[in-house]
């Protein structure tokens, strides 16, 4: 295969991909799946008519149930007509986590502000939505101590003090905030006492808790974007990077000073030490960093970090097992597109979409480009297979949040992409794009390829929003993962698949010698000679956080034959014959806790038409 060379051309940005693909391991058809349809064949280049599967009309049907669920607060970030500064356009992530340990995932949505500010007492703040266990949520941010104002960006969760409650880290342009979960439904700000306050304001974006040295305590990686202040940047139209297709727009990130990513080591006493330089993180080439994605990409038992970078080469920090990292993005093949061009990376998700036991990467990019799929071939070698797998056709939209997403519980994750332009000024200019844009949904054809089924998945995905963060979680404990989206200057979206889905199992891991939240654990489902690997990770999507419970779709299978858990400290643990449609809790070294096994909830989820 052609390895990407270190070739960078500013004017080759946003071009297409060359081809290259591998086949997955077999085809497993769900109820409602057809073979050899014209739709699937039309969507996949060089497709064989004998190995394609796609979904019948109405076999997947999404509804936006955010209003019915009580997610009604408006995200605030810049405005919808004209923005002067880059900070007004990047938007926020979305966070899903069970902050009160009641077994039901809750929601935190970071919020922004406007350059002109707001009257005192009327500033927008973040929103913590408590899951009421009846299909609705209640905003408890004020009571919980999370109603903080400012230019928030994204967030991630991890139990940094191993007390059994998930803590929340929120990134900002300004000072990031570490919220310690007190275990009583409230949080306290501990950034300064924890050693995470910086000497100056930083523009932090993505983050990830990870135990990079495997000492049982989660450390913290923070991606950063631009060294930015109002008085150090030009205004729209004033420079080379302040115009786009003939219109004056906010400047950057090109032409602006890059910021530097950071790594903090957990000292085990409630504090962190900045080890960015000692660990080798700062030795990497410059990056306008957005989404941080922690995963053991080479299956050596040690977590690595991938960073999606905007208009600069993406970074892959490989863990050297000695408290240091080496940046290998170029040699690994994930820094550039297949033809060696830089892209403008926004969001990223990792998943084993081919069932070969390695975490692949899907990444979103700027307008006039396609998403990128990096196929993990092992041994720190990836190939850009975007066109060959069917994601190289759409160049109109600007992608942000992205997730590998098993929306029908087939066991084969598709891809959901959220879009929206960064420039409100594009509307009405006949540029072939718009500020608000639709979602795109791809179905996994079980042979290493995808089909675009957006038009067959209900009208709601075609509704126009300028979307940013995307996270996944089974909010209603009915075996379906919902997609939560944070929209610019609108209320959020919560996409629920109302069509019949396959069977599933859900597993929550509790670390003992490993970190309590089991971040970095690999969980492999072995079923009928097939293997499908998932990892528990902090961060991803677009500067977002999905539910930490592991969700496996089983299709028609009535049990999971074998589950192999590789805990973060290296311990291997095996579970067999897990009955489908159950929620399991596994404690490290002790196996399944049968007293905490739960059945599916039978509540009726409210939908717009229901």
mmCIF file of N, CA and C in Angstrom, residues 19-120:
data_model
loop_
_atom_site.group_PDB
_atom_site.id
_atom_site.type_symbol
_atom_site.label_atom_id
_atom_site.label_comp_id
_atom_site.label_asym_id
_atom_site.label_seq_id
_atom_site.Cartn_x
_atom_site.Cartn_y
_atom_site.Cartn_z
ATOM 1 N N UNK A 19 -7.870 5.262 -3.577
ATOM 2 C CA UNK A 19 -8.588 4.109 -3.077
ATOM 3 C C UNK A 19 -7.670 3.068 -2.485
ATOM 4 N N UNK A 20 -8.268 2.129 -1.814
ATOM 5 C CA UNK A 20 -7.571 1.039 -1.154
ATOM 6 C C UNK A 20 -8.477 0.514 -0.085
ATOM 7 N N UNK A 21 -8.651 -0.799 0.016
ATOM 8 C CA UNK A 21 -9.602 -1.339 0.964
ATOM 9 C C UNK A 21 -9.250 -2.766 1.320
ATOM 10 N N UNK A 22 -9.836 -3.238 2.393
ATOM 11 C CA UNK A 22 -9.750 -4.642 2.742
ATOM 12 C C UNK A 22 -11.155 -5.132 2.997
ATOM 13 N N UNK A 23 -11.357 -6.400 3.006
ATOM 14 C CA UNK A 23 -12.668 -6.947 3.270
ATOM 15 C C UNK A 23 -12.825 -7.269 4.741
ATOM 16 N N UNK A 24 -14.058 -7.159 5.220
ATOM 17 C CA UNK A 24 -14.348 -7.517 6.593
ATOM 18 C C UNK A 24 -14.537 -9.021 6.727
ATOM 19 N N UNK A 25 -15.024 -9.434 7.872
ATOM 20 C CA UNK A 25 -15.127 -10.859 8.154
ATOM 21 C C UNK A 25 -16.577 -11.292 8.083
ATOM 22 N N UNK A 26 -17.043 -11.527 6.873
ATOM 23 C CA UNK A 26 -18.350 -12.118 6.720
ATOM 24 C C UNK A 26 -19.473 -11.111 6.687
ATOM 25 N N UNK A 27 -20.681 -11.596 6.400
ATOM 26 C CA UNK A 27 -21.880 -10.780 6.327
ATOM 27 C C UNK A 27 -22.919 -11.364 7.252
ATOM 28 N N UNK A 28 -23.493 -10.525 8.111
ATOM 29 C CA UNK A 28 -24.517 -10.961 9.055
ATOM 30 C C UNK A 28 -25.724 -10.083 8.845
ATOM 31 N N UNK A 29 -26.825 -10.644 8.369
ATOM 32 C CA UNK A 29 -27.978 -9.861 7.974
ATOM 33 C C UNK A 29 -29.020 -9.817 9.078
ATOM 34 N N UNK A 30 -29.509 -8.606 9.348
ATOM 35 C CA UNK A 30 -30.575 -8.414 10.318
ATOM 36 C C UNK A 30 -31.927 -8.587 9.659
ATOM 37 N N UNK A 31 -32.996 -8.711 10.456
ATOM 38 C CA UNK A 31 -34.335 -8.630 9.884
ATOM 39 C C UNK A 31 -34.514 -7.283 9.204
ATOM 40 N N UNK A 32 -35.123 -7.288 8.036
ATOM 41 C CA UNK A 32 -35.328 -6.041 7.328
ATOM 42 C C UNK A 32 -34.167 -5.653 6.446
ATOM 43 N N UNK A 33 -33.161 -6.525 6.296
ATOM 44 C CA UNK A 33 -32.007 -6.220 5.469
ATOM 45 C C UNK A 33 -32.118 -6.963 4.159
ATOM 46 N N UNK A 34 -31.890 -6.277 3.056
ATOM 47 C CA UNK A 34 -31.970 -6.860 1.733
ATOM 48 C C UNK A 34 -30.590 -7.074 1.162
ATOM 49 N N UNK A 35 -30.466 -8.035 0.264
ATOM 50 C CA UNK A 35 -29.213 -8.312 -0.409
ATOM 51 C C UNK A 35 -29.297 -7.841 -1.854
ATOM 52 N N UNK A 36 -28.174 -7.277 -2.350
ATOM 53 C CA UNK A 36 -28.043 -6.904 -3.761
ATOM 54 C C UNK A 36 -29.076 -5.894 -4.209
ATOM 55 N N UNK A 37 -29.276 -4.832 -3.455
ATOM 56 C CA UNK A 37 -30.196 -3.787 -3.882
ATOM 57 C C UNK A 37 -29.466 -2.766 -4.722
ATOM 58 N N UNK A 38 -30.226 -2.108 -5.579
ATOM 59 C CA UNK A 38 -29.615 -1.093 -6.447
ATOM 60 C C UNK A 38 -29.092 0.068 -5.632
ATOM 61 N N UNK A 39 -29.765 0.365 -4.527
ATOM 62 C CA UNK A 39 -29.323 1.494 -3.697
ATOM 63 C C UNK A 39 -27.919 1.278 -3.161
ATOM 64 N N UNK A 40 -27.693 0.122 -2.584
ATOM 65 C CA UNK A 40 -26.370 -0.141 -2.016
ATOM 66 C C UNK A 40 -25.310 -0.131 -3.086
ATOM 67 N N UNK A 41 -25.591 -0.740 -4.231
ATOM 68 C CA UNK A 41 -24.596 -0.816 -5.295
ATOM 69 C C UNK A 41 -24.244 0.563 -5.823
ATOM 70 N N UNK A 42 -25.247 1.442 -5.849
ATOM 71 C CA UNK A 42 -24.985 2.794 -6.358
ATOM 72 C C UNK A 42 -24.124 3.609 -5.417
ATOM 73 N N UNK A 43 -24.173 3.292 -4.128
ATOM 74 C CA UNK A 43 -23.463 4.112 -3.151
ATOM 75 C C UNK A 43 -22.012 3.721 -2.970
ATOM 76 N N UNK A 44 -21.613 2.504 -3.349
ATOM 77 C CA UNK A 44 -20.283 2.017 -3.039
ATOM 78 C C UNK A 44 -19.483 1.796 -4.310
ATOM 79 N N UNK A 45 -18.381 2.522 -4.512
ATOM 80 C CA UNK A 45 -17.566 2.337 -5.702
ATOM 81 C C UNK A 45 -17.031 0.914 -5.793
ATOM 82 N N UNK A 46 -17.012 0.385 -7.006
ATOM 83 C CA UNK A 46 -16.449 -0.936 -7.274
ATOM 84 C C UNK A 46 -17.100 -2.038 -6.448
ATOM 85 N N UNK A 47 -18.386 -1.853 -6.084
ATOM 86 C CA UNK A 47 -19.044 -2.830 -5.231
ATOM 87 C C UNK A 47 -19.428 -4.077 -6.013
ATOM 88 N N UNK A 48 -19.335 -5.209 -5.366
ATOM 89 C CA UNK A 48 -19.817 -6.460 -5.930
ATOM 90 C C UNK A 48 -21.291 -6.619 -5.603
ATOM 91 N N UNK A 49 -22.098 -6.987 -6.548
ATOM 92 C CA UNK A 49 -23.518 -7.155 -6.298
ATOM 93 C C UNK A 49 -23.807 -8.344 -5.386
ATOM 94 N N UNK A 50 -22.815 -9.170 -5.156
ATOM 95 C CA UNK A 50 -23.032 -10.375 -4.368
ATOM 96 C C UNK A 50 -22.706 -10.209 -2.889
ATOM 97 N N UNK A 51 -22.161 -9.063 -2.496
ATOM 98 C CA UNK A 51 -21.761 -8.946 -1.093
ATOM 99 C C UNK A 51 -22.283 -7.686 -0.425
ATOM 100 N N UNK A 52 -23.368 -7.132 -0.960
ATOM 101 C CA UNK A 52 -23.906 -5.891 -0.411
ATOM 102 C C UNK A 52 -25.170 -6.140 0.395
ATOM 103 N N UNK A 53 -25.328 -5.390 1.467
ATOM 104 C CA UNK A 53 -26.539 -5.414 2.270
ATOM 105 C C UNK A 53 -26.910 -3.986 2.601
ATOM 106 N N UNK A 54 -28.175 -3.681 2.587
ATOM 107 C CA UNK A 54 -28.606 -2.345 2.978
ATOM 108 C C UNK A 54 -29.950 -2.436 3.665
ATOM 109 N N UNK A 55 -30.507 -1.308 4.043
ATOM 110 C CA UNK A 55 -31.693 -1.294 4.874
ATOM 111 C C UNK A 55 -32.927 -0.971 4.038
ATOM 112 N N UNK A 56 -33.995 -1.690 4.290
ATOM 113 C CA UNK A 56 -35.257 -1.372 3.643
ATOM 114 C C UNK A 56 -35.746 -0.005 4.100
ATOM 115 N N UNK A 57 -36.553 0.671 3.295
ATOM 116 C CA UNK A 57 -37.182 1.902 3.774
ATOM 117 C C UNK A 57 -37.922 1.654 5.078
ATOM 118 N N UNK A 58 -37.730 2.567 6.034
ATOM 119 C CA UNK A 58 -38.363 2.523 7.352
ATOM 120 C C UNK A 58 -37.759 1.495 8.301
ATOM 121 N N UNK A 59 -36.723 0.757 7.879
ATOM 122 C CA UNK A 59 -36.044 -0.163 8.793
ATOM 123 C C UNK A 59 -35.200 0.610 9.796
ATOM 124 N N UNK A 60 -34.809 1.834 9.437
ATOM 125 C CA UNK A 60 -34.154 2.757 10.356
ATOM 126 C C UNK A 60 -34.927 4.068 10.269
ATOM 127 N N UNK A 61 -35.397 4.564 11.396
ATOM 128 C CA UNK A 61 -36.210 5.771 11.354
ATOM 129 C C UNK A 61 -35.933 6.605 12.600
ATOM 130 N N UNK A 62 -35.305 7.763 12.395
ATOM 131 C CA UNK A 62 -34.934 8.628 13.512
ATOM 132 C C UNK A 62 -35.954 9.739 13.718
ATOM 133 N N UNK A 63 -36.172 10.056 14.989
ATOM 134 C CA UNK A 63 -36.968 11.217 15.392
ATOM 135 C C UNK A 63 -36.131 12.060 16.352
ATOM 136 N N UNK A 64 -36.275 13.376 16.265
ATOM 137 C CA UNK A 64 -35.631 14.280 17.206
ATOM 138 C C UNK A 64 -36.568 14.468 18.398
ATOM 139 N N UNK A 65 -36.218 13.884 19.543
ATOM 140 C CA UNK A 65 -37.097 13.896 20.703
ATOM 141 C C UNK A 65 -36.601 14.850 21.792
ATOM 142 N N UNK A 66 -35.719 15.773 21.443
ATOM 143 C CA UNK A 66 -35.138 16.664 22.447
ATOM 144 C C UNK A 66 -36.193 17.463 23.193
ATOM 145 N N UNK A 67 -37.146 18.029 22.479
ATOM 146 C CA UNK A 67 -38.170 18.859 23.137
ATOM 147 C C UNK A 67 -39.023 18.011 24.065
ATOM 148 N N UNK A 68 -39.429 16.834 23.618
ATOM 149 C CA UNK A 68 -40.252 15.958 24.449
ATOM 150 C C UNK A 68 -39.494 15.500 25.695
ATOM 151 N N UNK A 69 -38.163 15.398 25.570
ATOM 152 C CA UNK A 69 -37.349 14.947 26.694
ATOM 153 C C UNK A 69 -36.996 16.077 27.647
ATOM 154 N N UNK A 70 -37.300 17.315 27.286
ATOM 155 C CA UNK A 70 -37.028 18.444 28.162
ATOM 156 C C UNK A 70 -35.690 19.112 27.935
ATOM 157 N N UNK A 71 -35.037 18.830 26.804
ATOM 158 C CA UNK A 71 -33.755 19.474 26.484
ATOM 159 C C UNK A 71 -34.056 20.751 25.709
ATOM 160 N N UNK A 72 -34.351 21.815 26.426
ATOM 161 C CA UNK A 72 -34.918 23.017 25.798
ATOM 162 C C UNK A 72 -34.046 24.255 25.901
ATOM 163 N N UNK A 73 -32.907 24.186 26.573
ATOM 164 C CA UNK A 73 -32.056 25.366 26.717
ATOM 165 C C UNK A 73 -31.307 25.640 25.413
ATOM 166 N N UNK A 74 -31.153 26.903 25.081
ATOM 167 C CA UNK A 74 -30.509 27.313 23.836
ATOM 168 C C UNK A 74 -28.998 27.422 24.041
ATOM 169 N N UNK A 75 -28.239 26.826 23.142
ATOM 170 C CA UNK A 75 -26.796 27.032 23.108
ATOM 171 C C UNK A 75 -26.526 28.435 22.566
ATOM 172 N N UNK A 76 -25.552 29.132 23.150
ATOM 173 C CA UNK A 76 -25.216 30.486 22.718
ATOM 174 C C UNK A 76 -23.754 30.519 22.307
ATOM 175 N N UNK A 77 -23.490 30.959 21.085
ATOM 176 C CA UNK A 77 -22.110 31.075 20.630
ATOM 177 C C UNK A 77 -22.045 31.992 19.419
ATOM 178 N N UNK A 78 -21.562 33.215 19.588
ATOM 179 C CA UNK A 78 -21.555 34.156 18.472
ATOM 180 C C UNK A 78 -22.973 34.436 18.029
ATOM 181 N N UNK A 79 -23.147 34.704 16.713
ATOM 182 C CA UNK A 79 -24.498 34.904 16.206
ATOM 183 C C UNK A 79 -24.638 34.264 14.841
ATOM 184 N N UNK A 80 -25.812 34.305 14.295
ATOM 185 C CA UNK A 80 -26.119 33.592 13.054
ATOM 186 C C UNK A 80 -26.014 34.464 11.810
ATOM 187 N N UNK A 81 -25.526 35.684 11.931
ATOM 188 C CA UNK A 81 -25.451 36.584 10.787
ATOM 189 C C UNK A 81 -24.023 36.938 10.405
ATOM 190 N N UNK A 82 -23.229 37.324 11.393
ATOM 191 C CA UNK A 82 -21.863 37.747 11.103
ATOM 192 C C UNK A 82 -21.021 37.597 12.359
ATOM 193 N N UNK A 83 -19.864 36.987 12.201
ATOM 194 C CA UNK A 83 -18.933 36.837 13.318
ATOM 195 C C UNK A 83 -17.608 37.514 12.983
ATOM 196 N N UNK A 84 -16.997 38.119 13.993
ATOM 197 C CA UNK A 84 -15.746 38.841 13.802
ATOM 198 C C UNK A 84 -14.536 37.999 14.186
ATOM 199 N N UNK A 85 -14.718 37.121 15.183
ATOM 200 C CA UNK A 85 -13.589 36.362 15.722
ATOM 201 C C UNK A 85 -13.824 34.865 15.576
ATOM 202 N N UNK A 86 -12.735 34.123 15.431
ATOM 203 C CA UNK A 86 -12.792 32.672 15.242
ATOM 204 C C UNK A 86 -13.484 31.965 16.398
ATOM 205 N N UNK A 87 -13.327 32.474 17.613
ATOM 206 C CA UNK A 87 -13.933 31.846 18.779
ATOM 207 C C UNK A 87 -15.445 31.788 18.654
ATOM 208 N N UNK A 88 -16.033 32.641 17.827
ATOM 209 C CA UNK A 88 -17.486 32.670 17.682
ATOM 210 C C UNK A 88 -18.026 31.555 16.803
ATOM 211 N N UNK A 89 -17.144 30.826 16.117
ATOM 212 C CA UNK A 89 -17.633 29.856 15.137
ATOM 213 C C UNK A 89 -17.390 28.396 15.440
ATOM 214 N N UNK A 90 -16.507 28.100 16.409
ATOM 215 C CA UNK A 90 -16.117 26.699 16.586
ATOM 216 C C UNK A 90 -17.147 25.872 17.340
ATOM 217 N N UNK A 91 -17.855 26.461 18.268
ATOM 218 C CA UNK A 91 -18.926 25.731 18.929
ATOM 219 C C UNK A 91 -18.463 24.792 20.023
ATOM 220 N N UNK A 92 -19.414 23.993 20.544
ATOM 221 C CA UNK A 92 -19.184 23.194 21.742
ATOM 222 C C UNK A 92 -19.464 21.709 21.526
ATOM 223 N N UNK A 93 -18.878 20.930 22.415
ATOM 224 C CA UNK A 93 -19.131 19.498 22.442
ATOM 225 C C UNK A 93 -20.375 19.158 23.243
ATOM 226 N N UNK A 94 -20.565 17.868 23.492
ATOM 227 C CA UNK A 94 -21.678 17.352 24.287
ATOM 228 C C UNK A 94 -21.146 16.224 25.168
ATOM 229 N N UNK A 95 -21.638 16.151 26.400
ATOM 230 C CA UNK A 95 -21.109 15.193 27.379
ATOM 231 C C UNK A 95 -22.240 14.340 27.938
ATOM 232 N N UNK A 96 -22.032 13.020 27.932
ATOM 233 C CA UNK A 96 -22.979 12.076 28.526
ATOM 234 C C UNK A 96 -22.257 11.302 29.614
ATOM 235 N N UNK A 97 -22.779 11.348 30.840
ATOM 236 C CA UNK A 97 -22.196 10.566 31.925
ATOM 237 C C UNK A 97 -23.197 10.423 33.065
ATOM 238 N N UNK A 98 -23.080 9.333 33.801
ATOM 239 C CA UNK A 98 -23.967 9.062 34.929
ATOM 240 C C UNK A 98 -23.328 9.659 36.180
ATOM 241 N N UNK A 99 -23.636 10.920 36.441
ATOM 242 C CA UNK A 99 -22.909 11.632 37.493
ATOM 243 C C UNK A 99 -23.342 11.218 38.899
ATOM 244 N N UNK A 100 -24.565 10.647 39.048
ATOM 245 C CA UNK A 100 -25.049 10.299 40.388
ATOM 246 C C UNK A 100 -25.140 8.798 40.624
ATOM 247 N N UNK A 101 -24.586 8.012 39.707
ATOM 248 C CA UNK A 101 -24.506 6.558 39.875
ATOM 249 C C UNK A 101 -25.871 5.888 40.090
ATOM 250 N N UNK A 102 -26.901 6.407 39.428
ATOM 251 C CA UNK A 102 -28.195 5.759 39.536
ATOM 252 C C UNK A 102 -28.457 4.798 38.374
ATOM 253 N N UNK A 103 -27.447 4.637 37.503
ATOM 254 C CA UNK A 103 -27.572 3.714 36.381
ATOM 255 C C UNK A 103 -28.196 4.309 35.147
ATOM 256 N N UNK A 104 -28.531 5.598 35.186
ATOM 257 C CA UNK A 104 -29.171 6.281 34.058
ATOM 258 C C UNK A 104 -28.275 7.421 33.597
ATOM 259 N N UNK A 105 -27.852 7.428 32.334
ATOM 260 C CA UNK A 105 -26.939 8.477 31.846
ATOM 261 C C UNK A 105 -27.575 9.859 31.886
ATOM 262 N N UNK A 106 -26.792 10.830 32.317
ATOM 263 C CA UNK A 106 -27.207 12.227 32.353
ATOM 264 C C UNK A 106 -26.457 13.002 31.271
ATOM 265 N N UNK A 107 -26.748 14.296 31.163
ATOM 266 C CA UNK A 107 -26.214 15.118 30.072
ATOM 267 C C UNK A 107 -25.613 16.405 30.621
ATOM 268 N N UNK A 108 -24.431 16.756 30.130
ATOM 269 C CA UNK A 108 -23.898 18.101 30.352
ATOM 270 C C UNK A 108 -23.613 18.736 29.001
ATOM 271 N N UNK A 109 -24.142 19.942 28.798
ATOM 272 C CA UNK A 109 -23.921 20.683 27.567
ATOM 273 C C UNK A 109 -23.149 21.964 27.876
ATOM 274 N N UNK A 110 -21.883 22.054 27.452
ATOM 275 C CA UNK A 110 -21.138 23.310 27.610
ATOM 276 C C UNK A 110 -21.831 24.425 26.839
ATOM 277 N N UNK A 111 -21.621 25.642 27.272
ATOM 278 C CA UNK A 111 -22.255 26.786 26.614
ATOM 279 C C UNK A 111 -21.217 27.873 26.389
ATOM 280 N N UNK A 112 -21.553 28.813 25.505
ATOM 281 C CA UNK A 112 -20.641 29.888 25.164
ATOM 282 C C UNK A 112 -21.188 31.242 25.554
ATOM 283 N N UNK A 113 -20.800 32.237 24.775
ATOM 284 C CA UNK A 113 -21.254 33.596 25.045
ATOM 285 C C UNK A 113 -21.166 34.390 23.741
ATOM 286 N N UNK A 114 -21.154 35.690 23.838
ATOM 287 C CA UNK A 114 -20.966 36.551 22.671
ATOM 288 C C UNK A 114 -19.922 37.595 23.011
ATOM 289 N N UNK A 115 -19.291 38.131 21.983
ATOM 290 C CA UNK A 115 -18.209 39.092 22.198
ATOM 291 C C UNK A 115 -18.700 40.295 22.983
ATOM 292 N N UNK A 116 -19.890 40.753 22.690
ATOM 293 C CA UNK A 116 -20.415 41.940 23.376
ATOM 294 C C UNK A 116 -20.833 41.649 24.806
ATOM 295 N N UNK A 117 -20.907 40.362 25.182
ATOM 296 C CA UNK A 117 -21.253 39.993 26.535
ATOM 297 C C UNK A 117 -22.739 40.077 26.825
ATOM 298 N N UNK A 118 -23.091 39.870 28.112
ATOM 299 C CA UNK A 118 -24.481 39.878 28.556
ATOM 300 C C UNK A 118 -24.578 40.668 29.863
ATOM 301 N N UNK A 119 -25.740 41.212 30.155
ATOM 302 C CA UNK A 119 -25.923 41.878 31.459
ATOM 303 C C UNK A 119 -25.645 40.912 32.598
ATOM 304 N N UNK A 120 -25.145 41.418 33.691
ATOM 305 C CA UNK A 120 -24.814 40.596 34.841
ATOM 306 C C UNK A 120 -26.049 39.826 35.309
#
